[in-house]
mmCIF file of N, CA and C in Angstrom:
data_model
loop_
_atom_site.group_PDB
_atom_site.id
_atom_site.type_symbol
_atom_site.label_atom_id
_atom_site.label_comp_id
_atom_site.label_asym_id
_atom_site.label_seq_id
_atom_site.Cartn_x
_atom_site.Cartn_y
_atom_site.Cartn_z
ATOM 1 N N MET A 1 -22.773 -35.929 -60.336
ATOM 2 C CA MET A 1 -21.661 -35.477 -59.667
ATOM 3 C C MET A 1 -21.133 -36.622 -58.739
ATOM 4 N N LYS A 2 -22.007 -37.390 -58.074
ATOM 5 C CA LYS A 2 -21.559 -38.428 -57.218
ATOM 6 C C LYS A 2 -20.809 -39.436 -58.103
ATOM 7 N N VAL A 3 -21.204 -39.697 -59.304
ATOM 8 C CA VAL A 3 -20.602 -40.736 -60.125
ATOM 9 C C VAL A 3 -19.095 -40.214 -60.451
ATOM 10 N N MET A 4 -18.889 -38.999 -60.641
ATOM 11 C CA MET A 4 -17.589 -38.492 -60.976
ATOM 12 C C MET A 4 -16.680 -38.522 -59.680
ATOM 13 N N ILE A 5 -17.289 -38.175 -58.522
ATOM 14 C CA ILE A 5 -16.604 -38.325 -57.205
ATOM 15 C C ILE A 5 -16.162 -39.804 -57.009
ATOM 16 N N ASP A 6 -17.209 -40.677 -57.202
ATOM 17 C CA ASP A 6 -16.795 -42.102 -56.875
ATOM 18 C C ASP A 6 -15.783 -42.636 -57.895
ATOM 19 N N PHE A 7 -15.830 -42.183 -59.216
ATOM 20 C CA PHE A 7 -14.872 -42.663 -60.113
ATOM 21 C C PHE A 7 -13.476 -42.183 -59.749
ATOM 22 N N SER A 8 -13.488 -40.869 -59.361
ATOM 23 C CA SER A 8 -12.084 -40.275 -58.857
ATOM 24 C C SER A 8 -11.620 -40.926 -57.638
ATOM 25 N N HIS A 9 -12.406 -41.255 -56.633
ATOM 26 C CA HIS A 9 -11.985 -41.913 -55.498
ATOM 27 C C HIS A 9 -11.567 -43.385 -55.878
ATOM 28 N N SER A 10 -12.132 -44.035 -56.847
ATOM 29 C CA SER A 10 -11.689 -45.378 -57.192
ATOM 30 C C SER A 10 -10.267 -45.346 -57.704
ATOM 31 N N LYS A 11 -9.867 -44.240 -58.210
ATOM 32 C CA LYS A 11 -8.481 -43.989 -58.720
ATOM 33 C C LYS A 11 -7.569 -43.376 -57.729
ATOM 34 N N ASN A 12 -8.015 -43.314 -56.459
ATOM 35 C CA ASN A 12 -7.267 -42.696 -55.356
ATOM 36 C C ASN A 12 -7.092 -41.110 -55.635
ATOM 37 N N LEU A 13 -7.995 -40.483 -56.224
ATOM 38 C CA LEU A 13 -7.788 -39.024 -56.601
ATOM 39 C C LEU A 13 -8.819 -38.280 -55.625
ATOM 40 N N PRO A 14 -8.418 -37.159 -54.941
ATOM 41 C CA PRO A 14 -9.403 -36.306 -54.206
ATOM 42 C C PRO A 14 -10.128 -35.480 -55.222
ATOM 43 N N VAL A 15 -11.289 -35.103 -54.868
ATOM 44 C CA VAL A 15 -11.999 -34.185 -55.595
ATOM 45 C C VAL A 15 -12.303 -32.875 -54.936
ATOM 46 N N ILE A 16 -11.824 -31.793 -55.631
ATOM 47 C CA ILE A 16 -12.137 -30.357 -55.141
ATOM 48 C C ILE A 16 -13.078 -29.719 -56.139
ATOM 49 N N TYR A 17 -14.088 -29.131 -55.486
ATOM 50 C CA TYR A 17 -15.214 -28.546 -56.237
ATOM 51 C C TYR A 17 -14.997 -26.959 -56.184
ATOM 52 N N HIS A 18 -15.043 -26.332 -57.309
ATOM 53 C CA HIS A 18 -14.926 -24.897 -57.413
ATOM 54 C C HIS A 18 -16.382 -24.277 -57.572
ATOM 55 N N GLY A 19 -16.739 -23.458 -56.668
ATOM 56 C CA GLY A 19 -18.096 -22.859 -56.792
ATOM 57 C C GLY A 19 -18.031 -21.386 -56.392
ATOM 58 N N CYS A 20 -18.615 -20.519 -57.201
ATOM 59 C CA CYS A 20 -18.650 -19.029 -56.855
ATOM 60 C C CYS A 20 -19.807 -18.687 -55.997
ATOM 61 N N GLY A 21 -19.690 -17.740 -55.211
ATOM 62 C CA GLY A 21 -20.795 -17.255 -54.322
ATOM 63 C C GLY A 21 -20.902 -18.010 -53.086
ATOM 64 N N ASN A 22 -22.023 -17.893 -52.464
ATOM 65 C CA ASN A 22 -22.185 -18.605 -51.174
ATOM 66 C C ASN A 22 -23.150 -19.805 -51.419
ATOM 67 N N SER A 23 -22.458 -20.941 -51.387
ATOM 68 C CA SER A 23 -23.299 -22.182 -51.592
ATOM 69 C C SER A 23 -23.471 -23.066 -50.441
ATOM 70 N N THR A 24 -23.430 -22.519 -49.243
ATOM 71 C CA THR A 24 -23.296 -23.192 -47.935
ATOM 72 C C THR A 24 -24.635 -24.147 -47.940
ATOM 73 N N MET A 25 -25.683 -23.759 -48.509
ATOM 74 C CA MET A 25 -26.994 -24.536 -48.332
ATOM 75 C C MET A 25 -26.800 -25.973 -48.855
ATOM 76 N N ILE A 26 -25.863 -26.175 -49.901
ATOM 77 C CA ILE A 26 -25.784 -27.506 -50.521
ATOM 78 C C ILE A 26 -24.651 -28.233 -49.918
ATOM 79 N N TRP A 27 -23.862 -27.702 -49.009
ATOM 80 C CA TRP A 27 -22.602 -28.365 -48.501
ATOM 81 C C TRP A 27 -22.972 -29.686 -47.812
ATOM 82 N N PRO A 28 -24.093 -29.855 -46.998
ATOM 83 C CA PRO A 28 -24.426 -31.108 -46.528
ATOM 84 C C PRO A 28 -24.522 -32.216 -47.582
ATOM 85 N N ASP A 29 -25.209 -31.844 -48.758
ATOM 86 C CA ASP A 29 -25.264 -32.834 -49.829
ATOM 87 C C ASP A 29 -23.921 -33.064 -50.489
ATOM 88 N N LEU A 30 -23.070 -32.139 -50.630
ATOM 89 C CA LEU A 30 -21.741 -32.261 -51.174
ATOM 90 C C LEU A 30 -20.928 -33.229 -50.319
ATOM 91 N N ILE A 31 -21.061 -33.026 -48.974
ATOM 92 C CA ILE A 31 -20.314 -33.868 -48.016
ATOM 93 C C ILE A 31 -20.929 -35.323 -48.175
ATOM 94 N N GLU A 32 -22.242 -35.443 -48.164
ATOM 95 C CA GLU A 32 -22.828 -36.753 -48.292
ATOM 96 C C GLU A 32 -22.399 -37.576 -49.470
ATOM 97 N N ILE A 33 -22.197 -36.807 -50.650
ATOM 98 C CA ILE A 33 -21.772 -37.659 -51.769
ATOM 99 C C ILE A 33 -20.248 -37.794 -51.959
ATOM 100 N N GLY A 34 -19.570 -37.346 -50.918
ATOM 101 C CA GLY A 34 -18.065 -37.637 -50.847
ATOM 102 C C GLY A 34 -17.074 -36.551 -51.252
ATOM 103 N N LEU A 35 -17.560 -35.354 -51.489
ATOM 104 C CA LEU A 35 -16.668 -34.275 -51.996
ATOM 105 C C LEU A 35 -15.579 -34.099 -50.905
ATOM 106 N N ASP A 36 -14.311 -33.951 -51.399
ATOM 107 C CA ASP A 36 -13.190 -33.833 -50.471
ATOM 108 C C ASP A 36 -12.875 -32.449 -49.999
ATOM 109 N N ALA A 37 -13.019 -31.428 -50.936
ATOM 110 C CA ALA A 37 -12.693 -30.135 -50.693
ATOM 111 C C ALA A 37 -13.566 -29.118 -51.445
ATOM 112 N N TYR A 38 -13.659 -27.847 -50.995
ATOM 113 C CA TYR A 38 -14.433 -26.851 -51.600
ATOM 114 C C TYR A 38 -13.507 -25.619 -51.860
ATOM 115 N N ASN A 39 -13.622 -24.960 -52.966
ATOM 116 C CA ASN A 39 -12.788 -23.897 -53.319
ATOM 117 C C ASN A 39 -13.720 -22.923 -53.963
ATOM 118 N N PRO A 40 -13.485 -21.558 -53.805
ATOM 119 C CA PRO A 40 -12.526 -20.797 -53.045
ATOM 120 C C PRO A 40 -13.085 -20.073 -51.780
ATOM 121 N N LEU A 41 -14.294 -20.333 -51.475
ATOM 122 C CA LEU A 41 -14.849 -19.636 -50.293
ATOM 123 C C LEU A 41 -14.746 -18.116 -50.392
ATOM 124 N N GLU A 42 -15.487 -17.483 -51.252
ATOM 125 C CA GLU A 42 -15.371 -16.019 -51.505
ATOM 126 C C GLU A 42 -15.860 -15.297 -50.294
ATOM 127 N N ALA A 43 -14.890 -14.472 -49.807
ATOM 128 C CA ALA A 43 -15.170 -13.563 -48.565
ATOM 129 C C ALA A 43 -16.279 -12.625 -48.917
ATOM 130 N N LYS A 44 -16.286 -12.000 -50.067
ATOM 131 C CA LYS A 44 -17.334 -11.019 -50.351
ATOM 132 C C LYS A 44 -18.782 -11.615 -50.566
ATOM 133 N N SER A 45 -18.866 -12.919 -50.568
ATOM 134 C CA SER A 45 -20.200 -13.511 -50.615
ATOM 135 C C SER A 45 -20.723 -13.992 -49.120
ATOM 136 N N GLY A 46 -19.891 -13.562 -48.195
ATOM 137 C CA GLY A 46 -20.213 -13.897 -46.774
ATOM 138 C C GLY A 46 -19.694 -15.138 -46.267
ATOM 139 N N MET A 47 -18.818 -15.752 -47.049
ATOM 140 C CA MET A 47 -18.249 -17.091 -46.669
ATOM 141 C C MET A 47 -17.097 -16.747 -45.681
ATOM 142 N N ASP A 48 -16.986 -17.507 -44.566
ATOM 143 C CA ASP A 48 -15.902 -17.374 -43.663
ATOM 144 C C ASP A 48 -15.438 -18.746 -43.215
ATOM 145 N N VAL A 49 -14.215 -19.074 -43.512
ATOM 146 C CA VAL A 49 -13.597 -20.429 -43.329
ATOM 147 C C VAL A 49 -13.611 -20.796 -41.946
ATOM 148 N N ILE A 50 -13.533 -19.786 -41.011
ATOM 149 C CA ILE A 50 -13.419 -20.177 -39.521
ATOM 150 C C ILE A 50 -14.881 -20.687 -39.154
ATOM 151 N N ASP A 51 -15.857 -19.862 -39.606
ATOM 152 C CA ASP A 51 -17.295 -20.280 -39.332
ATOM 153 C C ASP A 51 -17.577 -21.679 -39.972
ATOM 154 N N LYS A 52 -17.127 -21.839 -41.246
ATOM 155 C CA LYS A 52 -17.313 -23.112 -41.898
ATOM 156 C C LYS A 52 -16.698 -24.371 -41.158
ATOM 157 N N ARG A 53 -15.559 -24.040 -40.678
ATOM 158 C CA ARG A 53 -14.770 -25.092 -39.845
ATOM 159 C C ARG A 53 -15.577 -25.521 -38.599
ATOM 160 N N ARG A 54 -16.079 -24.489 -37.960
ATOM 161 C CA ARG A 54 -16.958 -24.741 -36.783
ATOM 162 C C ARG A 54 -18.178 -25.591 -37.164
ATOM 163 N N THR A 55 -18.781 -25.151 -38.263
ATOM 164 C CA THR A 55 -20.036 -25.800 -38.661
ATOM 165 C C THR A 55 -19.862 -27.191 -39.193
ATOM 166 N N PHE A 56 -18.848 -27.392 -40.008
ATOM 167 C CA PHE A 56 -18.667 -28.639 -40.782
ATOM 168 C C PHE A 56 -17.452 -29.481 -40.314
ATOM 169 N N GLY A 57 -16.804 -28.997 -39.379
ATOM 170 C CA GLY A 57 -15.697 -29.622 -38.810
ATOM 171 C C GLY A 57 -14.654 -30.034 -39.896
ATOM 172 N N HIS A 58 -14.183 -31.305 -39.889
ATOM 173 C CA HIS A 58 -13.310 -31.806 -40.942
ATOM 174 C C HIS A 58 -14.012 -32.680 -41.955
ATOM 175 N N ASP A 59 -15.299 -32.653 -42.075
ATOM 176 C CA ASP A 59 -16.042 -33.427 -43.051
ATOM 177 C C ASP A 59 -15.646 -33.175 -44.453
ATOM 178 N N MET A 60 -15.098 -31.935 -44.699
ATOM 179 C CA MET A 60 -14.698 -31.473 -46.068
ATOM 180 C C MET A 60 -13.543 -30.466 -45.809
ATOM 181 N N ALA A 61 -12.556 -30.479 -46.727
ATOM 182 C CA ALA A 61 -11.456 -29.600 -46.650
ATOM 183 C C ALA A 61 -11.876 -28.291 -47.369
ATOM 184 N N PHE A 62 -11.136 -27.203 -47.031
ATOM 185 C CA PHE A 62 -11.512 -25.862 -47.581
ATOM 186 C C PHE A 62 -10.245 -25.308 -48.292
ATOM 187 N N CYS A 63 -10.471 -24.508 -49.282
ATOM 188 C CA CYS A 63 -9.411 -23.886 -50.038
ATOM 189 C C CYS A 63 -9.788 -22.440 -50.149
ATOM 190 N N GLY A 64 -8.858 -21.523 -49.755
ATOM 191 C CA GLY A 64 -9.161 -20.148 -49.977
ATOM 192 C C GLY A 64 -9.641 -19.320 -48.827
ATOM 193 N N ASN A 65 -10.399 -18.148 -49.145
ATOM 194 C CA ASN A 65 -11.064 -17.375 -48.295
ATOM 195 C C ASN A 65 -10.155 -16.104 -47.790
ATOM 196 N N ILE A 66 -9.008 -16.042 -48.323
ATOM 197 C CA ILE A 66 -8.241 -14.906 -48.094
ATOM 198 C C ILE A 66 -8.660 -13.829 -49.007
ATOM 199 N N ASP A 67 -9.229 -12.761 -48.461
ATOM 200 C CA ASP A 67 -9.864 -11.726 -49.307
ATOM 201 C C ASP A 67 -8.953 -10.991 -50.244
ATOM 202 N N VAL A 68 -9.097 -11.119 -51.483
ATOM 203 C CA VAL A 68 -8.207 -10.504 -52.541
ATOM 204 C C VAL A 68 -8.326 -8.946 -52.465
ATOM 205 N N MET A 69 -9.422 -8.397 -52.058
ATOM 206 C CA MET A 69 -9.514 -6.973 -51.953
ATOM 207 C C MET A 69 -8.669 -6.460 -50.830
ATOM 208 N N LYS A 70 -8.414 -7.309 -49.811
ATOM 209 C CA LYS A 70 -7.454 -6.967 -48.757
ATOM 210 C C LYS A 70 -6.013 -6.981 -49.235
ATOM 211 N N TRP A 71 -5.740 -7.891 -50.093
ATOM 212 C CA TRP A 71 -4.407 -8.031 -50.765
ATOM 213 C C TRP A 71 -4.207 -6.692 -51.475
ATOM 214 N N ALA A 72 -5.133 -6.161 -52.117
ATOM 215 C CA ALA A 72 -4.948 -4.927 -52.934
ATOM 216 C C ALA A 72 -5.013 -3.740 -52.117
ATOM 217 N N ASP A 73 -5.922 -3.555 -51.204
ATOM 218 C CA ASP A 73 -6.151 -2.327 -50.590
ATOM 219 C C ASP A 73 -5.843 -2.101 -49.029
ATOM 220 N N ALA A 74 -5.806 -3.130 -48.270
ATOM 221 C CA ALA A 74 -5.592 -3.040 -46.862
ATOM 222 C C ALA A 74 -4.190 -2.599 -46.435
ATOM 223 N N SER A 75 -4.120 -2.120 -45.372
ATOM 224 C CA SER A 75 -2.657 -1.841 -44.795
ATOM 225 C C SER A 75 -2.045 -3.304 -44.604
ATOM 226 N N LEU A 76 -0.698 -3.199 -44.513
ATOM 227 C CA LEU A 76 0.066 -4.509 -44.353
ATOM 228 C C LEU A 76 -0.343 -5.194 -43.175
ATOM 229 N N GLU A 77 -0.579 -4.382 -42.037
ATOM 230 C CA GLU A 77 -1.027 -5.048 -40.743
ATOM 231 C C GLU A 77 -2.378 -5.691 -40.895
ATOM 232 N N ASP A 78 -3.294 -5.104 -41.703
ATOM 233 C CA ASP A 78 -4.578 -5.679 -41.893
ATOM 234 C C ASP A 78 -4.445 -6.876 -42.717
ATOM 235 N N LEU A 79 -3.702 -6.829 -43.711
ATOM 236 C CA LEU A 79 -3.420 -7.979 -44.615
ATOM 237 C C LEU A 79 -2.848 -9.196 -43.825
ATOM 238 N N GLU A 80 -1.882 -8.845 -42.908
ATOM 239 C CA GLU A 80 -1.243 -9.956 -42.106
ATOM 240 C C GLU A 80 -2.412 -10.557 -41.270
ATOM 241 N N ALA A 81 -3.218 -9.742 -40.623
ATOM 242 C CA ALA A 81 -4.231 -10.225 -39.734
ATOM 243 C C ALA A 81 -5.181 -11.045 -40.563
ATOM 244 N N GLU A 82 -5.514 -10.731 -41.737
ATOM 245 C CA GLU A 82 -6.470 -11.454 -42.582
ATOM 246 C C GLU A 82 -5.897 -12.874 -42.825
ATOM 247 N N VAL A 83 -4.646 -12.851 -43.193
ATOM 248 C CA VAL A 83 -3.927 -14.142 -43.538
ATOM 249 C C VAL A 83 -3.830 -15.014 -42.311
ATOM 250 N N LEU A 84 -3.399 -14.506 -41.188
ATOM 251 C CA LEU A 84 -3.215 -15.232 -40.014
ATOM 252 C C LEU A 84 -4.444 -15.776 -39.409
ATOM 253 N N THR A 85 -5.511 -14.960 -39.437
ATOM 254 C CA THR A 85 -6.814 -15.412 -38.985
ATOM 255 C C THR A 85 -7.407 -16.524 -39.711
ATOM 256 N N LYS A 86 -7.285 -16.406 -41.110
ATOM 257 C CA LYS A 86 -7.784 -17.527 -41.887
ATOM 258 C C LYS A 86 -6.967 -18.775 -41.766
ATOM 259 N N MET A 87 -5.746 -18.621 -41.390
ATOM 260 C CA MET A 87 -4.866 -19.847 -41.253
ATOM 261 C C MET A 87 -5.216 -20.679 -40.044
ATOM 262 N N ASN A 88 -6.024 -19.999 -39.110
ATOM 263 C CA ASN A 88 -6.580 -20.830 -38.019
ATOM 264 C C ASN A 88 -7.368 -21.959 -38.443
ATOM 265 N N ALA A 89 -7.981 -21.932 -39.637
ATOM 266 C CA ALA A 89 -8.748 -23.064 -40.179
ATOM 267 C C ALA A 89 -7.921 -24.165 -40.459
ATOM 268 N N ALA A 90 -6.567 -24.066 -40.530
ATOM 269 C CA ALA A 90 -5.680 -25.149 -40.838
ATOM 270 C C ALA A 90 -5.373 -26.059 -39.661
ATOM 271 N N LYS A 91 -5.714 -25.625 -38.532
ATOM 272 C CA LYS A 91 -5.542 -26.541 -37.347
ATOM 273 C C LYS A 91 -6.091 -27.767 -37.585
ATOM 274 N N GLY A 92 -5.380 -28.961 -37.446
ATOM 275 C CA GLY A 92 -5.883 -30.313 -37.664
ATOM 276 C C GLY A 92 -5.962 -30.648 -39.080
ATOM 277 N N GLY A 93 -5.433 -29.734 -39.959
ATOM 278 C CA GLY A 93 -5.358 -30.070 -41.428
ATOM 279 C C GLY A 93 -6.678 -29.763 -42.104
ATOM 280 N N GLY A 94 -6.610 -29.990 -43.466
ATOM 281 C CA GLY A 94 -7.839 -29.753 -44.249
ATOM 282 C C GLY A 94 -8.036 -28.323 -44.602
ATOM 283 N N TYR A 95 -6.978 -27.483 -44.772
ATOM 284 C CA TYR A 95 -7.235 -26.197 -45.343
ATOM 285 C C TYR A 95 -6.057 -25.866 -46.197
ATOM 286 N N ILE A 96 -6.271 -25.355 -47.416
ATOM 287 C CA ILE A 96 -5.302 -24.839 -48.375
ATOM 288 C C ILE A 96 -5.400 -23.408 -48.440
ATOM 289 N N VAL A 97 -4.196 -22.793 -48.080
ATOM 290 C CA VAL A 97 -4.205 -21.325 -47.936
ATOM 291 C C VAL A 97 -4.082 -20.749 -49.412
ATOM 292 N N GLN A 98 -5.075 -19.889 -49.732
ATOM 293 C CA GLN A 98 -5.116 -19.312 -50.975
ATOM 294 C C GLN A 98 -6.076 -18.189 -51.013
ATOM 295 N N SER A 99 -6.073 -17.388 -52.047
ATOM 296 C CA SER A 99 -6.969 -16.276 -52.139
ATOM 297 C C SER A 99 -8.396 -16.793 -52.347
ATOM 298 N N ASP A 100 -9.355 -15.924 -52.131
ATOM 299 C CA ASP A 100 -10.747 -16.249 -52.356
ATOM 300 C C ASP A 100 -11.271 -16.081 -53.728
ATOM 301 N N HIS A 101 -10.394 -15.646 -54.640
ATOM 302 C CA HIS A 101 -10.684 -15.408 -56.033
ATOM 303 C C HIS A 101 -9.467 -15.076 -56.815
ATOM 304 N N SER A 102 -9.601 -14.828 -58.063
ATOM 305 C CA SER A 102 -8.419 -14.465 -58.778
ATOM 306 C C SER A 102 -7.716 -13.285 -58.274
ATOM 307 N N VAL A 103 -6.432 -13.300 -58.120
ATOM 308 C CA VAL A 103 -5.755 -12.042 -57.605
ATOM 309 C C VAL A 103 -5.822 -11.054 -58.746
ATOM 310 N N PRO A 104 -6.282 -9.825 -58.320
ATOM 311 C CA PRO A 104 -6.480 -8.757 -59.355
ATOM 312 C C PRO A 104 -5.021 -8.139 -59.690
ATOM 313 N N SER A 105 -5.032 -7.455 -60.791
ATOM 314 C CA SER A 105 -3.807 -6.855 -61.366
ATOM 315 C C SER A 105 -3.308 -5.758 -60.456
ATOM 316 N N ASN A 106 -4.140 -5.108 -59.682
ATOM 317 C CA ASN A 106 -3.636 -4.091 -58.809
ATOM 318 C C ASN A 106 -2.913 -4.558 -57.550
ATOM 319 N N VAL A 107 -2.835 -5.864 -57.456
ATOM 320 C CA VAL A 107 -2.006 -6.419 -56.317
ATOM 321 C C VAL A 107 -0.549 -6.507 -56.771
ATOM 322 N N SER A 108 0.237 -5.702 -56.124
ATOM 323 C CA SER A 108 1.698 -5.739 -56.581
ATOM 324 C C SER A 108 2.392 -6.912 -56.240
ATOM 325 N N THR A 109 3.512 -7.131 -56.904
ATOM 326 C CA THR A 109 4.333 -8.348 -56.558
ATOM 327 C C THR A 109 4.764 -8.315 -55.086
ATOM 328 N N GLU A 110 5.101 -7.069 -54.620
ATOM 329 C CA GLU A 110 5.548 -7.065 -53.185
ATOM 330 C C GLU A 110 4.400 -7.393 -52.272
ATOM 331 N N ARG A 111 3.153 -6.966 -52.501
ATOM 332 C CA ARG A 111 2.181 -7.370 -51.572
ATOM 333 C C ARG A 111 1.817 -8.798 -51.677
ATOM 334 N N TYR A 112 1.869 -9.455 -52.845
ATOM 335 C CA TYR A 112 1.659 -10.768 -53.033
ATOM 336 C C TYR A 112 2.743 -11.597 -52.273
ATOM 337 N N GLU A 113 3.984 -11.264 -52.490
ATOM 338 C CA GLU A 113 5.195 -11.806 -51.736
ATOM 339 C C GLU A 113 4.940 -11.672 -50.199
ATOM 340 N N TYR A 114 4.489 -10.528 -49.779
ATOM 341 C CA TYR A 114 4.243 -10.315 -48.408
ATOM 342 C C TYR A 114 3.276 -11.259 -47.803
ATOM 343 N N ALA A 115 2.169 -11.456 -48.459
ATOM 344 C CA ALA A 115 1.182 -12.487 -47.997
ATOM 345 C C ALA A 115 1.766 -13.933 -48.006
ATOM 346 N N PHE A 116 2.501 -14.232 -49.044
ATOM 347 C CA PHE A 116 3.070 -15.505 -49.296
ATOM 348 C C PHE A 116 4.092 -15.728 -48.155
ATOM 349 N N ASN A 117 4.862 -14.735 -47.827
ATOM 350 C CA ASN A 117 5.861 -14.979 -46.718
ATOM 351 C C ASN A 117 5.231 -15.045 -45.295
ATOM 352 N N ILE A 118 4.071 -14.483 -45.091
ATOM 353 C CA ILE A 118 3.371 -14.698 -43.867
ATOM 354 C C ILE A 118 3.131 -16.132 -43.670
ATOM 355 N N VAL A 119 2.589 -16.733 -44.761
ATOM 356 C CA VAL A 119 2.267 -18.203 -44.684
ATOM 357 C C VAL A 119 3.540 -18.993 -44.520
ATOM 358 N N LYS A 120 4.465 -18.677 -45.338
ATOM 359 C CA LYS A 120 5.730 -19.528 -45.347
ATOM 360 C C LYS A 120 6.465 -19.465 -43.944
ATOM 361 N N ASN A 121 6.447 -18.206 -43.380
ATOM 362 C CA ASN A 121 7.112 -18.128 -42.054
ATOM 363 C C ASN A 121 6.287 -18.640 -40.902
ATOM 364 N N THR A 122 5.008 -18.702 -41.073
ATOM 365 C CA THR A 122 4.112 -19.259 -39.960
ATOM 366 C C THR A 122 4.147 -20.807 -40.006
ATOM 367 N N VAL A 123 4.253 -21.359 -41.129
ATOM 368 C CA VAL A 123 4.152 -22.938 -41.271
ATOM 369 C C VAL A 123 5.531 -23.525 -41.476
ATOM 370 N N ASN A 124 6.484 -22.740 -41.437
ATOM 371 C CA ASN A 124 7.929 -23.269 -41.697
ATOM 372 C C ASN A 124 8.177 -23.961 -42.898
ATOM 373 N N ILE A 125 7.709 -23.470 -44.025
ATOM 374 C CA ILE A 125 7.976 -24.148 -45.294
ATOM 375 C C ILE A 125 9.438 -23.897 -45.646
ATOM 376 N N PRO A 126 10.191 -24.953 -45.921
ATOM 377 C CA PRO A 126 11.530 -24.712 -46.337
ATOM 378 C C PRO A 126 11.745 -23.979 -47.628
#
């Protein structure tokens, strides 16, 4: 893996690793070999981007952790709280806002747009 990371970096390309479940135990090794970002931080596996930011600082960027089950089932107020809480990990950079897994088919277009607009309106995306 380090060979692939080094090659990508030699071409000025960042490396994002996708891993399912809770792989926190190997993160120090991933950071040591130069991994740039980890995706998707599955909430249901006990991953929490705020906790990971406290533990690992900005040694590695994070992508995801917005619980797709809340997109599907939570009240709009709870969904908004989920999105805004996870966006706290973006302070200082190094966080890509996204779901923690594939968005299930029971998430309506309206709820998806609702979550998207929370992000858009919070970070002033034109």
